[in-house]
CSV table of C-alpha atoms and ligand atoms in Angstrom, one decimal:
chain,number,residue,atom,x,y,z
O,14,UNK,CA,64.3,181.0,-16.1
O,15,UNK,CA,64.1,183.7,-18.0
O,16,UNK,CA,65.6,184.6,-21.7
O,17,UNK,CA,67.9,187.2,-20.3
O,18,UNK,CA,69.4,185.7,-17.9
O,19,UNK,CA,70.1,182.6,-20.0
O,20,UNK,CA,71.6,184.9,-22.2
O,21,UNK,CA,74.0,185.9,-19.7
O,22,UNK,CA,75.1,182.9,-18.6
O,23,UNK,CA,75.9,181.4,-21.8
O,24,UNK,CA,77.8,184.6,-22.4
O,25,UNK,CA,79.3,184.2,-19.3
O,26,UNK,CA,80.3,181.1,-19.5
O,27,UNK,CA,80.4,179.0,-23.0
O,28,UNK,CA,83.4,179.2,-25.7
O,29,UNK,CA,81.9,179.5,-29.1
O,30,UNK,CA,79.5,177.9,-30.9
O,31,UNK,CA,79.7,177.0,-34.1
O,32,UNK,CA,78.8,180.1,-35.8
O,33,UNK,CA,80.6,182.6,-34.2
O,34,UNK,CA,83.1,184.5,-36.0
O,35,UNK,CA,85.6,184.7,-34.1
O,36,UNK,CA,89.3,185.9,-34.6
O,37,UNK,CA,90.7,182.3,-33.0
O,38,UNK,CA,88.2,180.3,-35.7
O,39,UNK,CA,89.4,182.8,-38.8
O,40,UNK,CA,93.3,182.2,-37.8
O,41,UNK,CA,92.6,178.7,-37.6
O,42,UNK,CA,91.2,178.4,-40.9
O,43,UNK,CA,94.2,180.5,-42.5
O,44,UNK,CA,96.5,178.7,-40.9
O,45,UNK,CA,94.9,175.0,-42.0
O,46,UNK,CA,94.9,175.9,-45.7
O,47,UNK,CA,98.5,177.0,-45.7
O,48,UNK,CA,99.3,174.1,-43.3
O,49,UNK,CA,102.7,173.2,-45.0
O,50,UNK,CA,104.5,176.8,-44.8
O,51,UNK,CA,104.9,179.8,-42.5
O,52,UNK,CA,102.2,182.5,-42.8
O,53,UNK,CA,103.3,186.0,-41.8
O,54,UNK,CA,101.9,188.0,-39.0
O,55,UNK,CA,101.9,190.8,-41.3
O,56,UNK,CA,99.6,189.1,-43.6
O,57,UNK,CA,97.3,187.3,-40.9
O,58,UNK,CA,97.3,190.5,-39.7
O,59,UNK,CA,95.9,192.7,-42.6
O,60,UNK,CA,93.6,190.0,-44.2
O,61,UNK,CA,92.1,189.9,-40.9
O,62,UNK,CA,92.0,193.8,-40.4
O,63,UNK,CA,93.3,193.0,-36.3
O,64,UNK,CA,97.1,194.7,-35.2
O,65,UNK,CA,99.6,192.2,-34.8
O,66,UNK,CA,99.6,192.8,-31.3
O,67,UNK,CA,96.1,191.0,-31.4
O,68,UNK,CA,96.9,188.4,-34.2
O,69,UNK,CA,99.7,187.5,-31.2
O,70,UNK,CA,97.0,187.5,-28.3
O,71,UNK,CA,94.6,185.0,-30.4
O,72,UNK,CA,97.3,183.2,-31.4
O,73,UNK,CA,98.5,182.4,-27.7
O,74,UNK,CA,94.8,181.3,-27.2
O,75,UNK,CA,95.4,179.0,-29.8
O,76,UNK,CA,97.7,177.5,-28.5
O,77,UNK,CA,96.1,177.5,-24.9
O,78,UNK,CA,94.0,175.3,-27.1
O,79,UNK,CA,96.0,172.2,-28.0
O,80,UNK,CA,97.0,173.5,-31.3
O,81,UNK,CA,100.8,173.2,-31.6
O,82,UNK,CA,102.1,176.1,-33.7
O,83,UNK,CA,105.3,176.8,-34.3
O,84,UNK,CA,106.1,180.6,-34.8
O,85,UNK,CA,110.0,181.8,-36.2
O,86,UNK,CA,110.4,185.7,-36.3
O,87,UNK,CA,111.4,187.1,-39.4
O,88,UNK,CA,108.9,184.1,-41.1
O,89,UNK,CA,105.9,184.0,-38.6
O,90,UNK,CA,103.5,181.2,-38.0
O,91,UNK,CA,102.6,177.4,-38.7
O,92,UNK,CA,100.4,174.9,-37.5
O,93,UNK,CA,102.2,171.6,-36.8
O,94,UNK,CA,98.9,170.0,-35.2
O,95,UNK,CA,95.4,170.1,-34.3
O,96,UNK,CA,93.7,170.5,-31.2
O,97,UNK,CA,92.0,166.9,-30.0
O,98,UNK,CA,90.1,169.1,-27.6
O,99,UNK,CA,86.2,169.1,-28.9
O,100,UNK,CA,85.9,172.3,-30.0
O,101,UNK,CA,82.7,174.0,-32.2
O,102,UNK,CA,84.0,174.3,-35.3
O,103,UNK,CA,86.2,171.3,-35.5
O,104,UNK,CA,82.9,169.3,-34.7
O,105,UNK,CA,81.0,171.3,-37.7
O,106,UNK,CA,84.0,170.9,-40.4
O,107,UNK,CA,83.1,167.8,-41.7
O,108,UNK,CA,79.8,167.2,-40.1
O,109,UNK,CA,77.5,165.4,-42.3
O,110,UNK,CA,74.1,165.7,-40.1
O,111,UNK,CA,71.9,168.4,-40.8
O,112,UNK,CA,70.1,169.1,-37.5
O,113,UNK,CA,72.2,167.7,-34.7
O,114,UNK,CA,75.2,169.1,-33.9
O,115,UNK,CA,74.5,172.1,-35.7
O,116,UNK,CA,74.9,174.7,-33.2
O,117,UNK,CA,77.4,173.6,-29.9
O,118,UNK,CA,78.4,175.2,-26.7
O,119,UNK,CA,81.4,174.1,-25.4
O,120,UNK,CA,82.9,174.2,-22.2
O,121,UNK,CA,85.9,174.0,-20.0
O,122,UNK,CA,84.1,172.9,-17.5
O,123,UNK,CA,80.9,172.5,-16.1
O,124,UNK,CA,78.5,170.9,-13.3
O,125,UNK,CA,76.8,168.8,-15.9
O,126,UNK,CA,76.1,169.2,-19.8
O,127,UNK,CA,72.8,168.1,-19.2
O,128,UNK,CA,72.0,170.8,-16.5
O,129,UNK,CA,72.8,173.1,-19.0
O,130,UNK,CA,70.8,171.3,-21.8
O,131,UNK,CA,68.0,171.4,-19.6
O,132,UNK,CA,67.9,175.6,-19.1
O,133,UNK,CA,67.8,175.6,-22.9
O,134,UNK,CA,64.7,173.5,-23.3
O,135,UNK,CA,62.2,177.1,-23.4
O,136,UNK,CA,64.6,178.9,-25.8
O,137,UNK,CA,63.5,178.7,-29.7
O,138,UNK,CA,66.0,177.1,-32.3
O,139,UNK,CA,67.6,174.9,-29.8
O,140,UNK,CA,66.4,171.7,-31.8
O,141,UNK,CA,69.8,169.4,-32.3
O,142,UNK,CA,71.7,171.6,-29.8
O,143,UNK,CA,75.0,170.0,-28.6
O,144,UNK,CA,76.4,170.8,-25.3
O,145,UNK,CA,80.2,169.6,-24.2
O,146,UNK,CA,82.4,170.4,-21.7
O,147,UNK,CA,86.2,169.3,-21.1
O,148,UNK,CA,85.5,168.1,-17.8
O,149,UNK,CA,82.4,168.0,-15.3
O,150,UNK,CA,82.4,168.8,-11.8
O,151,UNK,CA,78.3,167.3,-10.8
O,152,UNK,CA,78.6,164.5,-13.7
O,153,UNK,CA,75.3,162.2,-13.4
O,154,UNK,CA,74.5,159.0,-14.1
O,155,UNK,CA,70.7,157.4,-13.9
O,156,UNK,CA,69.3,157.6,-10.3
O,157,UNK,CA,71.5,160.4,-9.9
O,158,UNK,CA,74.5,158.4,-9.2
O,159,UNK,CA,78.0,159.9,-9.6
O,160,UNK,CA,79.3,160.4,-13.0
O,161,UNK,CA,83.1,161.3,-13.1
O,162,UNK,CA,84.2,163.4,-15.7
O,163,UNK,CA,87.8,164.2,-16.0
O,164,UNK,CA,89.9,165.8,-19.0
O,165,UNK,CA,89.7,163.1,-21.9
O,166,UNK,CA,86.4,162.1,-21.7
O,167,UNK,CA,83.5,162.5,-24.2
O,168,UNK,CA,80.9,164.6,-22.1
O,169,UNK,CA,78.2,165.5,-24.4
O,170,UNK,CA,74.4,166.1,-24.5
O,171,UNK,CA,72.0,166.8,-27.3
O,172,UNK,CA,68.8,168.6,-26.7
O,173,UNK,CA,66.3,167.0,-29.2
O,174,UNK,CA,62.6,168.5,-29.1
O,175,UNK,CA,60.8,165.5,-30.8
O,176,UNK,CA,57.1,165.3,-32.2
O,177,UNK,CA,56.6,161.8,-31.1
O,178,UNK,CA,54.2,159.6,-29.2
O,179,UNK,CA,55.5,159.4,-25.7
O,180,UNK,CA,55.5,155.5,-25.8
O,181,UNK,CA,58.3,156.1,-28.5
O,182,UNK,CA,60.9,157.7,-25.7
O,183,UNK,CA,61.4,154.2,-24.1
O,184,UNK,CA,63.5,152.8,-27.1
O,185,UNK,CA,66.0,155.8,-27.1
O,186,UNK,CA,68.8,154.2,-24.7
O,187,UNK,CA,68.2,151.4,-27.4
O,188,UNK,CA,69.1,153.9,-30.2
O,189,UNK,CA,71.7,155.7,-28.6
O,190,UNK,CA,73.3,152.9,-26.9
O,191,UNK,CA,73.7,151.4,-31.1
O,192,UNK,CA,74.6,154.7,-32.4
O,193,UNK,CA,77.2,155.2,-30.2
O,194,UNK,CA,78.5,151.2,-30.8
O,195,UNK,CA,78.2,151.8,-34.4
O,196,UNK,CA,80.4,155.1,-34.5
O,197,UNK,CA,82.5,153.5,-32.2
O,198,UNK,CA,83.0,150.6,-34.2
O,199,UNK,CA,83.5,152.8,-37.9
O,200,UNK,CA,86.1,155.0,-36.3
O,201,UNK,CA,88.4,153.0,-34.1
O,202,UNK,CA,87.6,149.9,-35.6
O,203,UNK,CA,86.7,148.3,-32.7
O,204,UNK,CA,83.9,146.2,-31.5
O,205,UNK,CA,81.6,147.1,-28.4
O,206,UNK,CA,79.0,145.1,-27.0
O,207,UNK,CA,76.3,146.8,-25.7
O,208,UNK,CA,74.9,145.6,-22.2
O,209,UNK,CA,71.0,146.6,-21.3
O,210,UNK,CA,69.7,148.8,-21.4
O,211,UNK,CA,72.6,151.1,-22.3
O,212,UNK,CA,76.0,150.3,-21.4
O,213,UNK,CA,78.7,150.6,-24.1
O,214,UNK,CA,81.3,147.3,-23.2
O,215,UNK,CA,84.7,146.9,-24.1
O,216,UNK,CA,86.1,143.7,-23.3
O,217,UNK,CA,83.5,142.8,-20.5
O,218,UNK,CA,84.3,146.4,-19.1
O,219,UNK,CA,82.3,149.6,-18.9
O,220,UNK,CA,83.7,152.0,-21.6
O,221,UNK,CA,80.7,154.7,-21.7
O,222,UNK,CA,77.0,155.3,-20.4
O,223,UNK,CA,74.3,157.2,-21.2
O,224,UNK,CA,71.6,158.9,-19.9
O,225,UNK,CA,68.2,160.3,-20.8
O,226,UNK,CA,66.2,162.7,-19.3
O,227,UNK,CA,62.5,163.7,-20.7
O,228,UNK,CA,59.1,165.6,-20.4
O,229,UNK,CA,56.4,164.5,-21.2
O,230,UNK,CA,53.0,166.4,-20.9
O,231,UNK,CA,49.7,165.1,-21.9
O,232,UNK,CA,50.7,162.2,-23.9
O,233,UNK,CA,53.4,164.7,-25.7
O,234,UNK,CA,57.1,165.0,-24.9
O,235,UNK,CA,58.3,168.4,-24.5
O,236,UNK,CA,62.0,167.9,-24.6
O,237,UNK,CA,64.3,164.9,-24.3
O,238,UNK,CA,68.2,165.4,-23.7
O,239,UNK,CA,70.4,162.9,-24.5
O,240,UNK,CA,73.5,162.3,-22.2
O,241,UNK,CA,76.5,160.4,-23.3
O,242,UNK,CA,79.9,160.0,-21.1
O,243,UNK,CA,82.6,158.1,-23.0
O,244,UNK,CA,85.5,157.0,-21.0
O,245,UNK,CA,87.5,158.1,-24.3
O,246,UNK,CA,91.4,158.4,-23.1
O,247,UNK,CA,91.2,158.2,-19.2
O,248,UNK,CA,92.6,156.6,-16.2
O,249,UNK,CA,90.2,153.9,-15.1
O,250,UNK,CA,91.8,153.4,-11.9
O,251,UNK,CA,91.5,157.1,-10.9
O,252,UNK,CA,87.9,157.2,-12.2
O,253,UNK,CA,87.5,153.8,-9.9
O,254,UNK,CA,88.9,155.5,-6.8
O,255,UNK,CA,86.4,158.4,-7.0
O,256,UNK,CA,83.8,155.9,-7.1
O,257,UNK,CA,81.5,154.2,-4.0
O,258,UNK,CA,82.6,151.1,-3.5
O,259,UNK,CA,78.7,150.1,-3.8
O,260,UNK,CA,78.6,151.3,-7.4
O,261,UNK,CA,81.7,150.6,-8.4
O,262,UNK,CA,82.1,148.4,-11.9
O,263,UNK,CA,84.8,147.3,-14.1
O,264,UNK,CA,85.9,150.2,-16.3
O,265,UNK,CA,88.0,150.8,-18.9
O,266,UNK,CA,89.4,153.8,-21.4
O,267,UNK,CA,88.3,153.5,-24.7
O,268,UNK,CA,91.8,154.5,-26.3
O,269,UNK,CA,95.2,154.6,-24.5
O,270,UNK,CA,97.1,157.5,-23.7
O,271,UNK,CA,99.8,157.1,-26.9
O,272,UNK,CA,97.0,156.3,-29.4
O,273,UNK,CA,96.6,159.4,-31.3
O,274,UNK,CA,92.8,158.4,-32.1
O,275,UNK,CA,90.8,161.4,-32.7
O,276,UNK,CA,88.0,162.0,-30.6
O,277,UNK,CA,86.2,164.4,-32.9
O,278,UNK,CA,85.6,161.9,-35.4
O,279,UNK,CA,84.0,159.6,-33.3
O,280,UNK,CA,81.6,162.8,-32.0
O,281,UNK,CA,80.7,163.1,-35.9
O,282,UNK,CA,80.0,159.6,-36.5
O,283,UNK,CA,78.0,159.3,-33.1
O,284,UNK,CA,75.7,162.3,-34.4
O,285,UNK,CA,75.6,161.2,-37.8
O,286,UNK,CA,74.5,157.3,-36.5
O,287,UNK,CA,72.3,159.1,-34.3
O,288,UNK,CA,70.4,161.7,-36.2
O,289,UNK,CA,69.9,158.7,-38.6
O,290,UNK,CA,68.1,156.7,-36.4
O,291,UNK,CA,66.3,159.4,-34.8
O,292,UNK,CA,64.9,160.1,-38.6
O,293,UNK,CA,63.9,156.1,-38.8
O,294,UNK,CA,62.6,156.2,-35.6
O,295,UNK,CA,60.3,159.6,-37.0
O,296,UNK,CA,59.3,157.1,-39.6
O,297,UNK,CA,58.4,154.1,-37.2
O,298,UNK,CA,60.7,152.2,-39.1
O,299,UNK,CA,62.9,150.4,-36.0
O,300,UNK,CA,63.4,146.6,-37.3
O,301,UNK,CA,66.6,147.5,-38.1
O,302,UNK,CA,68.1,149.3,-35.1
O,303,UNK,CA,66.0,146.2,-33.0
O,304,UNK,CA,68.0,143.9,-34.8
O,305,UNK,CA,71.3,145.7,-35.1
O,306,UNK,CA,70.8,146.1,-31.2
O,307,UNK,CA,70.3,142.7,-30.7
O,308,UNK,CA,73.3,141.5,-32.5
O,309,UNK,CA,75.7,143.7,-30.2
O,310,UNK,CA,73.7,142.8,-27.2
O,311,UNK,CA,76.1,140.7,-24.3
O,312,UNK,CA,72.7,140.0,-22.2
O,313,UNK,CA,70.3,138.3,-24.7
O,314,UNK,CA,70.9,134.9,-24.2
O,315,UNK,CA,72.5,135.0,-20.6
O,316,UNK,CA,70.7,134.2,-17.3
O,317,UNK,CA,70.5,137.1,-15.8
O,318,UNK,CA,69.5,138.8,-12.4
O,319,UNK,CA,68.4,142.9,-12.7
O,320,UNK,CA,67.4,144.8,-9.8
O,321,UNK,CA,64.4,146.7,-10.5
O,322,UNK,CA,62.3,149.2,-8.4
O,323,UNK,CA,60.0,146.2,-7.9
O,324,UNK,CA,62.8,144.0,-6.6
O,325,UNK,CA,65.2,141.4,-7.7
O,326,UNK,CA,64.3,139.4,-10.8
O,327,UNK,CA,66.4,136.6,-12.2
O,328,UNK,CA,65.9,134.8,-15.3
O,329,UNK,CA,67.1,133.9,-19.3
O,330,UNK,CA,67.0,137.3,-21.0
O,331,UNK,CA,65.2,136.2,-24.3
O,332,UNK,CA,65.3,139.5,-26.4
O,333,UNK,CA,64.4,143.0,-26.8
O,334,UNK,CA,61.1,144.3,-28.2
O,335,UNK,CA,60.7,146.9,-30.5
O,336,UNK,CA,60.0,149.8,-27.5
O,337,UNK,CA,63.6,148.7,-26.6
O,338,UNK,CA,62.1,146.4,-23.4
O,339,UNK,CA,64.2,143.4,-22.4
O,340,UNK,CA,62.0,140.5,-21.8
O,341,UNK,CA,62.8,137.8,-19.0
O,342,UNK,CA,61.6,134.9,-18.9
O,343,UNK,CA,62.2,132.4,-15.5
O,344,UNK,CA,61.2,129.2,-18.1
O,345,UNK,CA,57.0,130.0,-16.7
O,346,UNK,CA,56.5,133.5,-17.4
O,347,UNK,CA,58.2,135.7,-19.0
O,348,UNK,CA,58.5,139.6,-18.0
O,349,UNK,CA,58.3,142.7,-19.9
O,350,UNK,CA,61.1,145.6,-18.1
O,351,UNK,CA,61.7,148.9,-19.6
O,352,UNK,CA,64.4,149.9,-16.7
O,353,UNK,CA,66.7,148.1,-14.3
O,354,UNK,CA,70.5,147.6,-13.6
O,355,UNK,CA,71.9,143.9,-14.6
O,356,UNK,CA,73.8,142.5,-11.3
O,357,UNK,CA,75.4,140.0,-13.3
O,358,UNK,CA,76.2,139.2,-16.9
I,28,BT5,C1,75.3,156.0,-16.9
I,28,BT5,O1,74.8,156.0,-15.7
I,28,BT5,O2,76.0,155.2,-17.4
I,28,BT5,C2,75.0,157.4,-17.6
I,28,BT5,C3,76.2,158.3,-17.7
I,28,BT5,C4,75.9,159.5,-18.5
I,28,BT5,C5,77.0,160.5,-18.3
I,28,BT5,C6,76.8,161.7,-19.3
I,28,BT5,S1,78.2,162.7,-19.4
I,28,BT5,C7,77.4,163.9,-20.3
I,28,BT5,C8,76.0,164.0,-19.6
I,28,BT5,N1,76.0,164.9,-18.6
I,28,BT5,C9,75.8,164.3,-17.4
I,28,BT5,O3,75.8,164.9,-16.3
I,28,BT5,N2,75.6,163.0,-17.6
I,28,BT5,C10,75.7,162.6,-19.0
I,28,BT5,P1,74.6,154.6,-14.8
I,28,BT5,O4,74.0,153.6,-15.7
I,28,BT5,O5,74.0,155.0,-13.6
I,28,BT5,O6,76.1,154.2,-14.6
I,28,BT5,C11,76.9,154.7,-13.5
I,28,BT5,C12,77.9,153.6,-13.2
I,28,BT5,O7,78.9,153.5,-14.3
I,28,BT5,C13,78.8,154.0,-12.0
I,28,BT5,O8,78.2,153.6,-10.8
I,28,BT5,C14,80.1,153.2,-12.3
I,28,BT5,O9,80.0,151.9,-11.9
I,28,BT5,C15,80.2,153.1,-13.9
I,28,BT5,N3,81.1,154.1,-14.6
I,28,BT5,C16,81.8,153.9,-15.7
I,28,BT5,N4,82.5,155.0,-16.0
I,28,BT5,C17,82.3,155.9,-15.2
I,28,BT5,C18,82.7,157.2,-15.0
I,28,BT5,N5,83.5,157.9,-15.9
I,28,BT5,N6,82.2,157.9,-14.0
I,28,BT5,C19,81.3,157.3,-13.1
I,28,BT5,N7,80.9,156.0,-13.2
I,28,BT5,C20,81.4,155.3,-14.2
């Protein structure tokens, strides 16, 4: 596709991005630092050189937001509380990575984040590029299956353009699948098991997925978009009723409803984990994430029967190897599988 029209579409389309300067992002900011007393429109609206017609307009934009602010005339405005929704620069104030994450497009909605990842793969500086929208309307999931993505999910993608040995792209679902434990674990103090190759498990139930899509050219990969759908603070039942019968799992929400867990924390710590083990994984140095893997793992150690493009296979899952392969063994021979969806646990 070409750069233009790219151009217009993300114009058409995304909120801001973590750079832009943007009236909304400046009255934010004022409005955090003085977070305990009523600024004035007056002032907002000659530090920012805008009429207070348009301090007004932004600030009802705000609000459309999820920012609660409280405005009195005679004394003008304060911020009560922050937005949970996943906006750019709520995800760049605090962010501690220093590639990913550093530029987002965020979205309302879209079909899928990783549709829109993928018509940014020819564009320069895209390297660590995060894409999330509020909800999805053509979600996927591997084999294109269904991914339903309502309001209060974590629908994200990262567009990573690695210089790696393709042989080293079978081990990300390993890596994400951990990261995403791990942040999950630092921030809500919780603890997920993850079932192979990449499901993130909350008490036996399906709490998020994720997905990978490459390309790979002459031994090379040209691009690799990283897909993760958290079931942060849904209704499982609803997601449940949108799904086939044939695919359908148990699922749960990650937080409930009255749990005032933040959800841009976790999205921090997820590309902070991540970006971390991207670097050891730069550096060939994977013993660690094997191992930390392992140790969250609910199949190593089970019997276990996987359908696979090849068939059925049923057998002792003995352990993961260091491309992030589960090996099967049915007490004769034991199987190497890179991909494959467990039937049973
Ligand atoms: C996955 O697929 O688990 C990968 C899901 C990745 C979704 C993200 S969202 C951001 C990015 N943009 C996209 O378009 N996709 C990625 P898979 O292993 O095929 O699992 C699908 C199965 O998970 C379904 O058949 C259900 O049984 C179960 N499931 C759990 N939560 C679900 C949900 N919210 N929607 C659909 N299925 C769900």
């Amino acid at each position: 596709m070409n750069d233009n029209i790219i151009q217009k579409r993300i114009d058409m389309f995304y909120m801001y991005t973590s750079f832009e300067d943007s009236p909304v992002e400046k009255i934010v900011t004022i409005l955090k630092s003085n977070q305990s007393k009523f600024i004035s429109g007056e002032k907002l609206s000659k530090s920012l050189n805008l009429s207070r017609a348009a301090i007004w307009k932004n600030i009802k934009k705000i609000q459309s937001l999820g920012y609660k602010i409280q405005s009195k005339t005679g004394m003008g405005y304060k911020l009560r509380a922050k937005t949970t929704l996943l906006l750019p620069w709520e995800i760049s104030n605090g962010l501690q990575t220093d590639i990913f994450g550093r530029k987002i497009y965020y979205f309302n909605t879209i079909g899928s984040t990783q549709d829109f990842a993928l018509r940014l793969t020819e564009r320069p500086y895209e390297n660590g590029s995060v894409i999330i929208s509020a909800t999805q309307t053509r979600g996927r999931g591997r084999l294109n299956r269904k991914w339903i993505s309502p309001k209060g999910g974590i629908w994200l993608s990262i567009l990573i353009k690695p210089n790696f040995e393709v042989s080293q792209t079978s081990i990300f679902p390993m890596v994400t699948s951990l990261a995403l434990a791990k942040a999950i674990e630092n921030i809500l103090k919780k603890t997920p098991q993850i079932k192979w190759p990449n499901d993130i498990m909350l008490n036996n139930k399906k709490v998020a997925g994720i997905l990978i899509d490459a390309s790979v050219q002459s031994n090379k990969i040209n691009y690799m978009i990283i897909g993760i759908g958290v079931n942060f603070r849904i209704d499982s039942k609803k997601i449940l009723k949108s799904i086939k019968n044939s695919q359908r799992c148990s699922i749960t929400t990650l937080v409930e409803k009255k749990d005032s867990a933040d959800p841009i924390k976790l999205v921090q710590e997820f590309l902070l984990q991540l970006e971390q083990m991207y670097n050891n994984v730069i550096s060939n140095n994977i013993s660690k994430i094997r191992k930390e893997y392992i140790n969250r793992s609910s199949t190593i150690g089970k019997s276990i029967t996987l359908r696979t493009h090849n068939g059925i296979i049923s057998g002792k899952a003995v352990s993961i190897d260091k491309n992030g392969a589960l090996m099967i063994s049915d007490g004769k021979k034991t199987k190497r599988l890179l991909t494959g969806d467990l039937t049973s646990r």
